[in-house]
mmCIF file of C-alpha atoms in Angstrom:
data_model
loop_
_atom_site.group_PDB
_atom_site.id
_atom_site.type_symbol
_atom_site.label_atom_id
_atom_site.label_comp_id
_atom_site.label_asym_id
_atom_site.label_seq_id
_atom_site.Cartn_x
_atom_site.Cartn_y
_atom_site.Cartn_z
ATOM 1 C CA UNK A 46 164.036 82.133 90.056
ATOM 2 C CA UNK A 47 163.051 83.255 93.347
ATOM 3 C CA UNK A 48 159.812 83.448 95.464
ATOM 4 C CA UNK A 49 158.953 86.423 96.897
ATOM 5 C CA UNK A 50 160.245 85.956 100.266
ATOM 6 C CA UNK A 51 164.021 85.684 98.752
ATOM 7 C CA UNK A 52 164.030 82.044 99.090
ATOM 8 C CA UNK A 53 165.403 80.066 96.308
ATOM 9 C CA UNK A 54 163.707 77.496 94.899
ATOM 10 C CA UNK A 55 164.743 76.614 91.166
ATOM 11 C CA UNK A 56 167.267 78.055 89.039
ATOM 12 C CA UNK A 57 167.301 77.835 85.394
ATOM 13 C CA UNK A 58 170.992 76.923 83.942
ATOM 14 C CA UNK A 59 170.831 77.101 80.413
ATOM 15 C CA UNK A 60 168.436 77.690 77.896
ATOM 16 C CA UNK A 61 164.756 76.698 77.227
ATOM 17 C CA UNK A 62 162.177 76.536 79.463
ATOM 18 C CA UNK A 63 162.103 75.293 83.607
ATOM 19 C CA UNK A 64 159.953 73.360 85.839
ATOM 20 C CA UNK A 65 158.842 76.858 87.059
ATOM 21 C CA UNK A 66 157.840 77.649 83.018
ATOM 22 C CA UNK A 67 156.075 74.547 82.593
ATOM 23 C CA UNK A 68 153.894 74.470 85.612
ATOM 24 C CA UNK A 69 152.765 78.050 84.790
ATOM 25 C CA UNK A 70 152.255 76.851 81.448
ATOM 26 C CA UNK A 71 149.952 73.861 82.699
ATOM 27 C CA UNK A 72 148.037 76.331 85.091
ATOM 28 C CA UNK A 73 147.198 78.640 82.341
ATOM 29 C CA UNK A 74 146.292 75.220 80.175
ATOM 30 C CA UNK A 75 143.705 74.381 82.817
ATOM 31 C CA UNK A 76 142.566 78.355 83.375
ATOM 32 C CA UNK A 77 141.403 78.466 79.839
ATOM 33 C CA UNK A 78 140.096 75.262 80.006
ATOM 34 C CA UNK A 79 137.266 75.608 81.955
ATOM 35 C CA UNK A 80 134.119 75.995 81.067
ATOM 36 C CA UNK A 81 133.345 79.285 83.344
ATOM 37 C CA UNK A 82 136.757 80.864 81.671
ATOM 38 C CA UNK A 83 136.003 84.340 80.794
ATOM 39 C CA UNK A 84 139.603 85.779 79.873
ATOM 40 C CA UNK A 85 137.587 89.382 80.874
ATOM 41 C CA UNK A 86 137.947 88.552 84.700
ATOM 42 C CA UNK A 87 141.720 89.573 84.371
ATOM 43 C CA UNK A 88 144.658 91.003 82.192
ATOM 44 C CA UNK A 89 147.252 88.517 80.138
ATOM 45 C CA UNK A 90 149.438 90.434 82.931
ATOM 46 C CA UNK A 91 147.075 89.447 85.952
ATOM 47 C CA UNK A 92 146.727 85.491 84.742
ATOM 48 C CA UNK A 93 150.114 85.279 83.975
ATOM 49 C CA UNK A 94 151.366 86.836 87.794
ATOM 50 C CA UNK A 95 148.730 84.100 88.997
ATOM 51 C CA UNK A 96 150.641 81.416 86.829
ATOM 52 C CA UNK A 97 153.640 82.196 88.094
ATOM 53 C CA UNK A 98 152.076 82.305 91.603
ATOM 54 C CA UNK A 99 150.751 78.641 91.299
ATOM 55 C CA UNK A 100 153.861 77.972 89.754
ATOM 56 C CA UNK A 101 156.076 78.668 92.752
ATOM 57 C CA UNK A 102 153.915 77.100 95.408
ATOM 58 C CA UNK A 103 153.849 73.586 93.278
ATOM 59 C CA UNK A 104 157.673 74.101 93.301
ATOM 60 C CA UNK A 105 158.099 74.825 96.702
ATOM 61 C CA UNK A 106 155.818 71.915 97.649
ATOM 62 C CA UNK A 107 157.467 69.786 95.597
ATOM 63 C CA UNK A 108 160.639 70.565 97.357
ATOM 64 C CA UNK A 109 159.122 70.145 100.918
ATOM 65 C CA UNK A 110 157.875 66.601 99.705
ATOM 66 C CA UNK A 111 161.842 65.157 99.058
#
């Protein structure tokens, strides 16, 4: 997967689901979670671009942290 400057940072070998897929995952967890949630604010398409969003800048920090 790549971030949208070009820059790689994870790649999925295999099959099943990646770092990048689980932190999404988490950050929609915690969306829904909240007590102010109202899924109206935004599409399934918009929250899950904003997932994937979150997703890449916990990766990419995650990489500047080793």
């Amino acid at each position: 997967y790549s971030t949208r400057d070009g820059k790689t940072i994870h790649e999925a070998k295999g099959y099943g689901m990646t770092l990048r897929d689980y932190f999404a995952g988490q950050f929609l967890i915690g969306m829904a979670s909240r007590e102010s949630y109202d899924p109206g604010q935004a599409s399934p398409t918009q929250r899950a671009a904003l997932a994937y969003i979150e997703a890449d800048a916990m990766l990419a920090e995650r990489e500047r942290g080793k």
